[in-house]
mmCIF file of C-alpha atoms and ligand atoms in Angstrom:
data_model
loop_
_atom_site.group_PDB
_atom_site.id
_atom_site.type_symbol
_atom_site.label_atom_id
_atom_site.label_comp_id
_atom_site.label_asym_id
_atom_site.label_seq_id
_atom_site.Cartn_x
_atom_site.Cartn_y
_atom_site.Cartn_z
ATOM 1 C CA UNK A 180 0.000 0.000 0.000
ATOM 2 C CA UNK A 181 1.409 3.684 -0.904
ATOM 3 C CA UNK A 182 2.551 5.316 1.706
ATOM 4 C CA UNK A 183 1.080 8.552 1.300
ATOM 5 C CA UNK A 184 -2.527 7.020 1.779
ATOM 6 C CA UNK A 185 -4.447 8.764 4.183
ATOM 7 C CA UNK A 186 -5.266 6.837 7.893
ATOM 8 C CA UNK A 187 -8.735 6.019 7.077
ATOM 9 C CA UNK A 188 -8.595 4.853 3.815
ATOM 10 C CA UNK A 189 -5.765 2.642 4.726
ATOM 11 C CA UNK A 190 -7.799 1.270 7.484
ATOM 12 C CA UNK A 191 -10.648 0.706 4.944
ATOM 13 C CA UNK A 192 -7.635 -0.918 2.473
ATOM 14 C CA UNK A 193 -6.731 -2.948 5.283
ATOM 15 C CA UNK A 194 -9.885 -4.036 6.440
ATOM 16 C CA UNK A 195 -10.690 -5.050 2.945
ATOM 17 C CA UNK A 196 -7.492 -7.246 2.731
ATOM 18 C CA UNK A 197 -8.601 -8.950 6.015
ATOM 19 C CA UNK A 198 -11.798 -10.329 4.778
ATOM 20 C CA UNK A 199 -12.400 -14.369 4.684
ATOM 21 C CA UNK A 200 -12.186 -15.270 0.965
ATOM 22 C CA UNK A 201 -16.001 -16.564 1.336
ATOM 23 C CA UNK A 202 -17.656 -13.833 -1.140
ATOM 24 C CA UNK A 203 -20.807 -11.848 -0.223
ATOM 25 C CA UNK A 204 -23.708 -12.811 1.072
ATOM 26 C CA UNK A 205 -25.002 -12.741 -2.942
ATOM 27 C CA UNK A 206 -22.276 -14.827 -4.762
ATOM 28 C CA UNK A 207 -21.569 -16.874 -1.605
ATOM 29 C CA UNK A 208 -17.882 -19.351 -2.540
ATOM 30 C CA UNK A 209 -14.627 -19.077 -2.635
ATOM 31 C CA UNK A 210 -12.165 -17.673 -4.808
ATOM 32 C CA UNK A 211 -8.709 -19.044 -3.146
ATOM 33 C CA UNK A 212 -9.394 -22.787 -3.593
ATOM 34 C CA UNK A 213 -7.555 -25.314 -6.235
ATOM 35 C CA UNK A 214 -9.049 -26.094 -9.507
ATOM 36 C CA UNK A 215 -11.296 -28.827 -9.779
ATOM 37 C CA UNK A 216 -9.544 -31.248 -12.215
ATOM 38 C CA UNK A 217 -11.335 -31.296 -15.406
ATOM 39 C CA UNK A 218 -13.243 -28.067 -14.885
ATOM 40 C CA UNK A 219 -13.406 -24.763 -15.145
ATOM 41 C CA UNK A 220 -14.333 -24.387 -11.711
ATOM 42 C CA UNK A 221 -12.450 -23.982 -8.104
ATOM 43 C CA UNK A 222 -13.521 -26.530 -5.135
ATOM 44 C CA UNK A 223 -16.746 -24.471 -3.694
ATOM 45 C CA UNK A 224 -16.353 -21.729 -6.953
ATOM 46 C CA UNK A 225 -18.543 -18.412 -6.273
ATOM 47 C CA UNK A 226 -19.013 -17.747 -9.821
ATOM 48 C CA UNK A 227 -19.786 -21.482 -10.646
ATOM 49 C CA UNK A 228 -23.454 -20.818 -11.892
ATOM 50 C CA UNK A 229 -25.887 -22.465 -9.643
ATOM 51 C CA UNK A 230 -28.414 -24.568 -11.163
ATOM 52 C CA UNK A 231 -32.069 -23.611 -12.280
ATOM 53 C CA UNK A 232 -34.241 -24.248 -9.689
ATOM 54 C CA UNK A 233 -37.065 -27.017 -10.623
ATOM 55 C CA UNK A 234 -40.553 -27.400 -8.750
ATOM 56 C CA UNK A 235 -40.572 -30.950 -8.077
ATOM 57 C CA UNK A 236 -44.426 -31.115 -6.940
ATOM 58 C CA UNK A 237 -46.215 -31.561 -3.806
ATOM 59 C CA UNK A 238 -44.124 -33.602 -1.066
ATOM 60 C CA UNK A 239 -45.917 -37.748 -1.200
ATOM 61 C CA UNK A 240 -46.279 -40.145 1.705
ATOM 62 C CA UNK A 241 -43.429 -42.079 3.098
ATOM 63 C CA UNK A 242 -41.997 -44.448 -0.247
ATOM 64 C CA UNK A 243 -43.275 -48.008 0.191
ATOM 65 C CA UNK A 244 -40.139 -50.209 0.988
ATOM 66 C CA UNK A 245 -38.730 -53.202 -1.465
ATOM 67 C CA UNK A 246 -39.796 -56.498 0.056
ATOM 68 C CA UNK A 247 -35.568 -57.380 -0.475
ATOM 69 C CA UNK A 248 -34.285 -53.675 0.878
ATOM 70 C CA UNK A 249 -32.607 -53.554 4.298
ATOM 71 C CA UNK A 250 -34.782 -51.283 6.623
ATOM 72 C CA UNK A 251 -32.483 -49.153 8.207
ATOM 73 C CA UNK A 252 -35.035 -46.811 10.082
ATOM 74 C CA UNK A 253 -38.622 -47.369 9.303
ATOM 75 C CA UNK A 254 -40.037 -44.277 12.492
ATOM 76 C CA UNK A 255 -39.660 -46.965 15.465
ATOM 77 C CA UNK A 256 -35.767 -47.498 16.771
ATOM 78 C CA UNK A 257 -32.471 -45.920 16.085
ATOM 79 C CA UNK A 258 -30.977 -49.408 16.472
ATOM 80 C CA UNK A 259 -29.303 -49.427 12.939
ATOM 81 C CA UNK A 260 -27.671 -47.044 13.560
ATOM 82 C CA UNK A 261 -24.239 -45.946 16.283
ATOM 83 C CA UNK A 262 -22.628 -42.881 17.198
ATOM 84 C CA UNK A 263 -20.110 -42.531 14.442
ATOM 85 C CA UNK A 264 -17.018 -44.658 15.513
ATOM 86 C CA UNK A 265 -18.724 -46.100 17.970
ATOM 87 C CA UNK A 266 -21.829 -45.788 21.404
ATOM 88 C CA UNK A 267 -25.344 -45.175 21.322
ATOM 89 C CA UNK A 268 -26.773 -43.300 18.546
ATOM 90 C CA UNK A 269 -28.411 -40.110 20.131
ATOM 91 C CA UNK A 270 -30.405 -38.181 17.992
ATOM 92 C CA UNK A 271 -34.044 -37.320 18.703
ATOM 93 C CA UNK A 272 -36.490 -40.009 17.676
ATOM 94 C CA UNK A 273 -39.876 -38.450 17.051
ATOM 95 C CA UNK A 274 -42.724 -41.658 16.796
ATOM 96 C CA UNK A 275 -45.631 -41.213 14.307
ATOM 97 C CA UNK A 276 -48.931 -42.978 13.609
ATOM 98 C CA UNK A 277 -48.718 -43.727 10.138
ATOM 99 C CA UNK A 278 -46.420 -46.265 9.007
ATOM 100 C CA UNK A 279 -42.599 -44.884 8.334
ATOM 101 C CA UNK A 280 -43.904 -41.661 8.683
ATOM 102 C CA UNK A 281 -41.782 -41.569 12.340
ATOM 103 C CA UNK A 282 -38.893 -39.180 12.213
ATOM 104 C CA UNK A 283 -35.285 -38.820 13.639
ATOM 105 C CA UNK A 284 -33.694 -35.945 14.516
ATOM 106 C CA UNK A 285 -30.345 -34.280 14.525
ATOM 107 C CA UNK A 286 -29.913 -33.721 18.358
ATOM 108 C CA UNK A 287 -27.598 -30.744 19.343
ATOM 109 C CA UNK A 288 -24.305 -32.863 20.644
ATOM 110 C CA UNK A 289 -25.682 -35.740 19.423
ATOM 111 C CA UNK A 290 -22.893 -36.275 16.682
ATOM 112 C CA UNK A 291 -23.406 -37.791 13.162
ATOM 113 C CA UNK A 292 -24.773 -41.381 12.864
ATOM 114 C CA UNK A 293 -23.807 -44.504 11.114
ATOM 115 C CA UNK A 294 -25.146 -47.591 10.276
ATOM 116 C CA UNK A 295 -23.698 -50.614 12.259
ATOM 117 C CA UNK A 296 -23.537 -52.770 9.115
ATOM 118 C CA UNK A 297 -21.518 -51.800 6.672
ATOM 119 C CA UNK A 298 -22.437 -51.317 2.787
ATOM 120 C CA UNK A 299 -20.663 -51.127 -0.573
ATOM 121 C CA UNK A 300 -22.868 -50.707 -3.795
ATOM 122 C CA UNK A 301 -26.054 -49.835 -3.173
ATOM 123 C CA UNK A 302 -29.325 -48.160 -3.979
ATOM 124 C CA UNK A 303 -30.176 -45.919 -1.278
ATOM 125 C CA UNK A 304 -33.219 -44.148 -0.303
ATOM 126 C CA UNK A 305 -33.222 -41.249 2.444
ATOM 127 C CA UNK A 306 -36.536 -39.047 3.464
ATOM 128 C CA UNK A 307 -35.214 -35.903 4.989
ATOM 129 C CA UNK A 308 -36.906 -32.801 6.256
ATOM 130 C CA UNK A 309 -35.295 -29.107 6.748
ATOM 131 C CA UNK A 310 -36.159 -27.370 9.310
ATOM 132 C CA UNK A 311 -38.994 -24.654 9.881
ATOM 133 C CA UNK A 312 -38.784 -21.844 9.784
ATOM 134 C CA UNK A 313 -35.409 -21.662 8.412
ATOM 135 C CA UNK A 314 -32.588 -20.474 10.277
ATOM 136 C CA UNK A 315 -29.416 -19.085 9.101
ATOM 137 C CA UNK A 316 -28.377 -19.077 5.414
ATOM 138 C CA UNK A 317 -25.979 -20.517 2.917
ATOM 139 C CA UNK A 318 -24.492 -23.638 4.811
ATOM 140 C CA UNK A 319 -25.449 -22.263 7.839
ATOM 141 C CA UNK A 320 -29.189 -23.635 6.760
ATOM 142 C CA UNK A 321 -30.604 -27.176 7.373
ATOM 143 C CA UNK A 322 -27.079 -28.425 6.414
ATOM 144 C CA UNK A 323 -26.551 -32.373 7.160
ATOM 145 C CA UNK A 324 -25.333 -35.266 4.852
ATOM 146 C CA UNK A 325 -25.692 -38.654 3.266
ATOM 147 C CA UNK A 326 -21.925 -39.894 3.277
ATOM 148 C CA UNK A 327 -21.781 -43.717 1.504
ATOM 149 C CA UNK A 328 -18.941 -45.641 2.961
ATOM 150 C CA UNK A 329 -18.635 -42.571 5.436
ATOM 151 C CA UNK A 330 -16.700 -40.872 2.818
ATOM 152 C CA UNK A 331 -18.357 -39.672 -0.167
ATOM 153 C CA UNK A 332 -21.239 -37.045 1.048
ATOM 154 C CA UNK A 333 -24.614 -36.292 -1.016
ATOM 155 C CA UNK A 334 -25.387 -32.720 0.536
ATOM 156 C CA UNK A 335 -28.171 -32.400 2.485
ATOM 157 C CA UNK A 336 -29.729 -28.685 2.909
ATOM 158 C CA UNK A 337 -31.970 -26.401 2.465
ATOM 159 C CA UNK A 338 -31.382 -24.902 -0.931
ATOM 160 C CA UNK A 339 -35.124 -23.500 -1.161
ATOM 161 C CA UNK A 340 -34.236 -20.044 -1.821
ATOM 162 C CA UNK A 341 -31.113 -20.428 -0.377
ATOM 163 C CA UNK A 342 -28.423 -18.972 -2.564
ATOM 164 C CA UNK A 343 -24.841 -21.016 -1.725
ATOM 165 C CA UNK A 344 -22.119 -22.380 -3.544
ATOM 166 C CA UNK A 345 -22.768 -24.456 -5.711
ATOM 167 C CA UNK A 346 -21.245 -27.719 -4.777
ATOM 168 C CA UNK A 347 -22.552 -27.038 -1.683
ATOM 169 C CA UNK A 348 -26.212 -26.981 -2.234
ATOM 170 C CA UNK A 349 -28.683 -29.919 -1.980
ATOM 171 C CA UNK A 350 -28.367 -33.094 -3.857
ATOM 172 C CA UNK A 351 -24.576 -31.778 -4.700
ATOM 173 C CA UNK A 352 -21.617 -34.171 -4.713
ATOM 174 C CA UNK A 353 -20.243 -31.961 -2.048
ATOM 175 C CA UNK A 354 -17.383 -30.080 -3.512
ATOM 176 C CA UNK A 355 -17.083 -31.934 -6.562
ATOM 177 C CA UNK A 356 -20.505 -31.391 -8.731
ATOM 178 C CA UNK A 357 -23.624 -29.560 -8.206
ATOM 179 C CA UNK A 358 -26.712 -31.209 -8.883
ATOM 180 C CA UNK A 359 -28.016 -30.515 -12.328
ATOM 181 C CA UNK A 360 -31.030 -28.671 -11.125
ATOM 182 C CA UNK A 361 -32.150 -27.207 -7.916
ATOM 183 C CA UNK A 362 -35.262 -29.573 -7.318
ATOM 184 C CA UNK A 363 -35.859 -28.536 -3.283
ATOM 185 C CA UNK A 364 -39.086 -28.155 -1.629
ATOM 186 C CA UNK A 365 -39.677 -25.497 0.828
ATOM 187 C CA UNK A 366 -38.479 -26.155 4.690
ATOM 188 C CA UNK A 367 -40.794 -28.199 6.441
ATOM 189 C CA UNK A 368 -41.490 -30.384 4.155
ATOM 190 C CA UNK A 369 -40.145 -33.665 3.376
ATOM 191 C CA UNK A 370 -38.045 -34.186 0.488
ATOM 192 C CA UNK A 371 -36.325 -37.474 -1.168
ATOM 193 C CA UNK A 372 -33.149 -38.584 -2.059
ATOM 194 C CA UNK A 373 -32.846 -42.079 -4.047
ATOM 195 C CA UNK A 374 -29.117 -42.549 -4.133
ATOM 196 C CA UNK A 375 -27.689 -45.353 -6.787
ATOM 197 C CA UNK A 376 -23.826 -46.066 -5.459
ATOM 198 C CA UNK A 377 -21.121 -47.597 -7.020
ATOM 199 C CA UNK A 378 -18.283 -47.991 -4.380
ATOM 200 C CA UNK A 379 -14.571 -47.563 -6.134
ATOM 201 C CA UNK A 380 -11.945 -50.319 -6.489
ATOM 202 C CA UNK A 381 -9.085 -50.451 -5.514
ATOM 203 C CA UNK A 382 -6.020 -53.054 -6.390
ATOM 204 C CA UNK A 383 -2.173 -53.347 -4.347
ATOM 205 C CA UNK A 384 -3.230 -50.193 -3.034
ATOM 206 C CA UNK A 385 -4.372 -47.958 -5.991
ATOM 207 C CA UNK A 386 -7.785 -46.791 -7.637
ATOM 208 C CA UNK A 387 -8.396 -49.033 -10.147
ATOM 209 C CA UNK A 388 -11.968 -47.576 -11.024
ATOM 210 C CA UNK A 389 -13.726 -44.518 -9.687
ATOM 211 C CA UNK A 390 -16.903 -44.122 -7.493
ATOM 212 C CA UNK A 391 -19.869 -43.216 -9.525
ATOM 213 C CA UNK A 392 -22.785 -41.573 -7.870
ATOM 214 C CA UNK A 393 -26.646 -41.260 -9.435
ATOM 215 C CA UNK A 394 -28.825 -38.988 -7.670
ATOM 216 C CA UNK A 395 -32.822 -38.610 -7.656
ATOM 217 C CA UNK A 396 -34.095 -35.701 -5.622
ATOM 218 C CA UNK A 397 -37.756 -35.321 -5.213
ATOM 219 C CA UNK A 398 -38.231 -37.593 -8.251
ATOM 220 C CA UNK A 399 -35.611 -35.240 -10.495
ATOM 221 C CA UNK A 400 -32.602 -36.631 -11.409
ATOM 222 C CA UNK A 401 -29.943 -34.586 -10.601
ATOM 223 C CA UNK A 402 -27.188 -36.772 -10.559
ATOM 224 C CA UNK A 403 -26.400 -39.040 -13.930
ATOM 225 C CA UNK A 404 -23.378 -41.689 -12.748
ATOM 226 C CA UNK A 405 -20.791 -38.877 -12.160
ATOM 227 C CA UNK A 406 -17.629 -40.104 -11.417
ATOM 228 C CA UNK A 407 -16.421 -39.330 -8.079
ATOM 229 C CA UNK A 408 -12.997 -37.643 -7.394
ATOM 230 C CA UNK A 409 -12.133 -38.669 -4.425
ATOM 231 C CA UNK A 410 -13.269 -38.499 -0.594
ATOM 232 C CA UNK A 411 -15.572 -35.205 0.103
ATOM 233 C CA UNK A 412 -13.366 -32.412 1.314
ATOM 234 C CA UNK A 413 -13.943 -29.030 2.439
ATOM 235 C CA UNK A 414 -11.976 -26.152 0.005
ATOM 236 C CA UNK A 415 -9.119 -29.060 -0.778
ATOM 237 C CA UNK A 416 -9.119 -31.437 -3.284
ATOM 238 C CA UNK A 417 -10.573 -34.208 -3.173
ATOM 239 C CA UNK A 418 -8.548 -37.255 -3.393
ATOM 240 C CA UNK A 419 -8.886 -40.971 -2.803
ATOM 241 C CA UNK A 420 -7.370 -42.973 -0.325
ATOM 242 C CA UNK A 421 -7.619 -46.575 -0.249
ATOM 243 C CA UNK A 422 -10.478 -48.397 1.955
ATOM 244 C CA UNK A 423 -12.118 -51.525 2.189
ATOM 245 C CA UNK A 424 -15.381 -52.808 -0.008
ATOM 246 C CA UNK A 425 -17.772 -51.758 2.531
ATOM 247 C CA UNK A 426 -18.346 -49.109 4.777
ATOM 248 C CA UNK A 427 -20.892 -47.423 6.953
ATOM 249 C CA UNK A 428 -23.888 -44.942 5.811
ATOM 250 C CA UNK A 429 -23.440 -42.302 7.672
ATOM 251 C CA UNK A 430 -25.903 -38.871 8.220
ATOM 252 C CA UNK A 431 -24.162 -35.774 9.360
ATOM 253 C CA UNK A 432 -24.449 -33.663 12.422
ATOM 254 C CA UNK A 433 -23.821 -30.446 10.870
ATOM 255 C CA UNK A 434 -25.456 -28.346 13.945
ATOM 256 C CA UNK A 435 -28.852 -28.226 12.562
ATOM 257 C CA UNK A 436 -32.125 -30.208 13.429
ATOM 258 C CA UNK A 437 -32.903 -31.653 10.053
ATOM 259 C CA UNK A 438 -35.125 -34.765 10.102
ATOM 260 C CA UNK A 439 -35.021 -37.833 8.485
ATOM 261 C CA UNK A 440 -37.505 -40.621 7.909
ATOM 262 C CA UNK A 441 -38.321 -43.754 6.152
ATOM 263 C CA UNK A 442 -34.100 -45.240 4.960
ATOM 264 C CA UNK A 443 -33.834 -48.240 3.367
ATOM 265 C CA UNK A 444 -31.253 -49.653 1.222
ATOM 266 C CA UNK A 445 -30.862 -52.275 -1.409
ATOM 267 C CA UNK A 446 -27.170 -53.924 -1.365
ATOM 268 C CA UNK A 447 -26.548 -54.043 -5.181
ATOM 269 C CA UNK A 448 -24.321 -57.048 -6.860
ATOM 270 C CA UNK A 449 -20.960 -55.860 -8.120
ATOM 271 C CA UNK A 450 -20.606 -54.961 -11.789
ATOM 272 C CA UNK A 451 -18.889 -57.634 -14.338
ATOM 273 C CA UNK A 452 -15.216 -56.942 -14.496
ATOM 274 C CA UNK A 453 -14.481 -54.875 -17.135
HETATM 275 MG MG1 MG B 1996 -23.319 -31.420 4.840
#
């Protein structure tokens, strides 16, 4: 900075200069973060154009369940589910008449979740609720998370009106891909994800093929078998490192009370080799 400057305008300068590199409250991002490989974009990118927002319809009742899924909360226990690493699951379970309409709650301290049996490819579907009225904005709102194999996180949160970086909004491949469309319902009400997961192999201790994720929100595909990059990071790249054929589902205690209702997954048989 010149010398010369005057006091307050080099206290402005310097204030300036001291901001976080998360943008304003309009273009929320960053603009200090590496470059996605093969993209235009930076990990959490403030000008990466979020998508067109899509009215998926009127929330339905809980999904009927696949007589050959595995129920992993149906409204009635948390007992699929353990503290992540380990001890009693403790979120909030909130009972309901009608049948998987019971919900579960992220309790404050509670910690995220995971399921106590572990899960490689999969079909996945998650009934999850943001809460209202809305609090907070940008991640700040409804925020939580589908992680498969406790790694690779589906974002959960309430992108109704919600302007936020892109790969940061729900349904996105959390800093990696933003869903095509923004198909959100309002808070309050429930909203869908079916989740089609291929886990990533692995060989003498490198990646021999990627993850692939395909996403349904609300009945909108959002996600079409995107290769992942690696494990979901936050403003780093993500990269993978090597892990066994299963792992845990795991939903995220991000600080918010989002609900969720009605999980049940369908282990999928592994694709021919290639
Ligand atoms: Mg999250």
């Amino acid at each position: 900075m010149h010398p010369t400057l005057s006091h307050p305008l080099r206290a402005a300068c310097a204030a300036l200069l001291a901001l976080p590199p998360m943008t304003a409250q309009d273009q929320p991002g960053y603009t200090d973060t590496p470059q996605l490989p093969g993209q235009p974009w930076r990990v959490h990118d403030a000008e990466r154009p979020r998508p067109p927002a899509v009215d998926p319809g009127p929330a339905p009742a809980p999904a009927p369940v696949p007589a050959d899924a595995v129920v992993l909360f149906d409204g009635t226990s948390l007992d699929a589910f353990q503290r992540q690493g380990g001890g009693e699951a403790r979120w909030t379970l909130i009972p309901a008449d009608a049948p998987r309409a019971g919900a579960m709650e992220v309790a404050r301290g509670g910690g995220s979740i995971e399921t106590k049996q572990p899960f490689g490819d999969c079909q996945l579907h998650v009934e999850w609720r943001a809460p209202a009225p809305p609090h907070g904005d940008s991640q700040g709102r409804g925020n939580s998370g589908v992680f498969l194999m406790g790694r690779y996180e589906v974002q959960v949160l309430d992108s109704y009106e919600n302007p936020t970086y892109a790969d940061g909004q729900a349904a996105a491949i959390y800093g990696q891909k933003p869903p095509d469309v923004n198909a959100c319902r309002p808070p309050g009400e429930w909203q869908s994800y079916d989740i089609f997961f291929t886990a990533p192999r692995f060989a003498d201790g490198e990646l021999v093929s990627s993850a692939y994720l395909t996403v349904v929100h609300n009945g909108v595909l959002v996600q079409n078998h995107v290769a992942l990059l690696g494990s979901t990071a936050h403003r780093t790249l993500p990269s993978y490192t090597p892990h066994p054929p299963q792992g845990p589902i795991v939903l995220q205690d991000h600080g918010d009370p989002v609900r969720f209702r009605n999980i049940w997954v369908r282990p999928l048989p592994a694709p021919p080799a290639q």
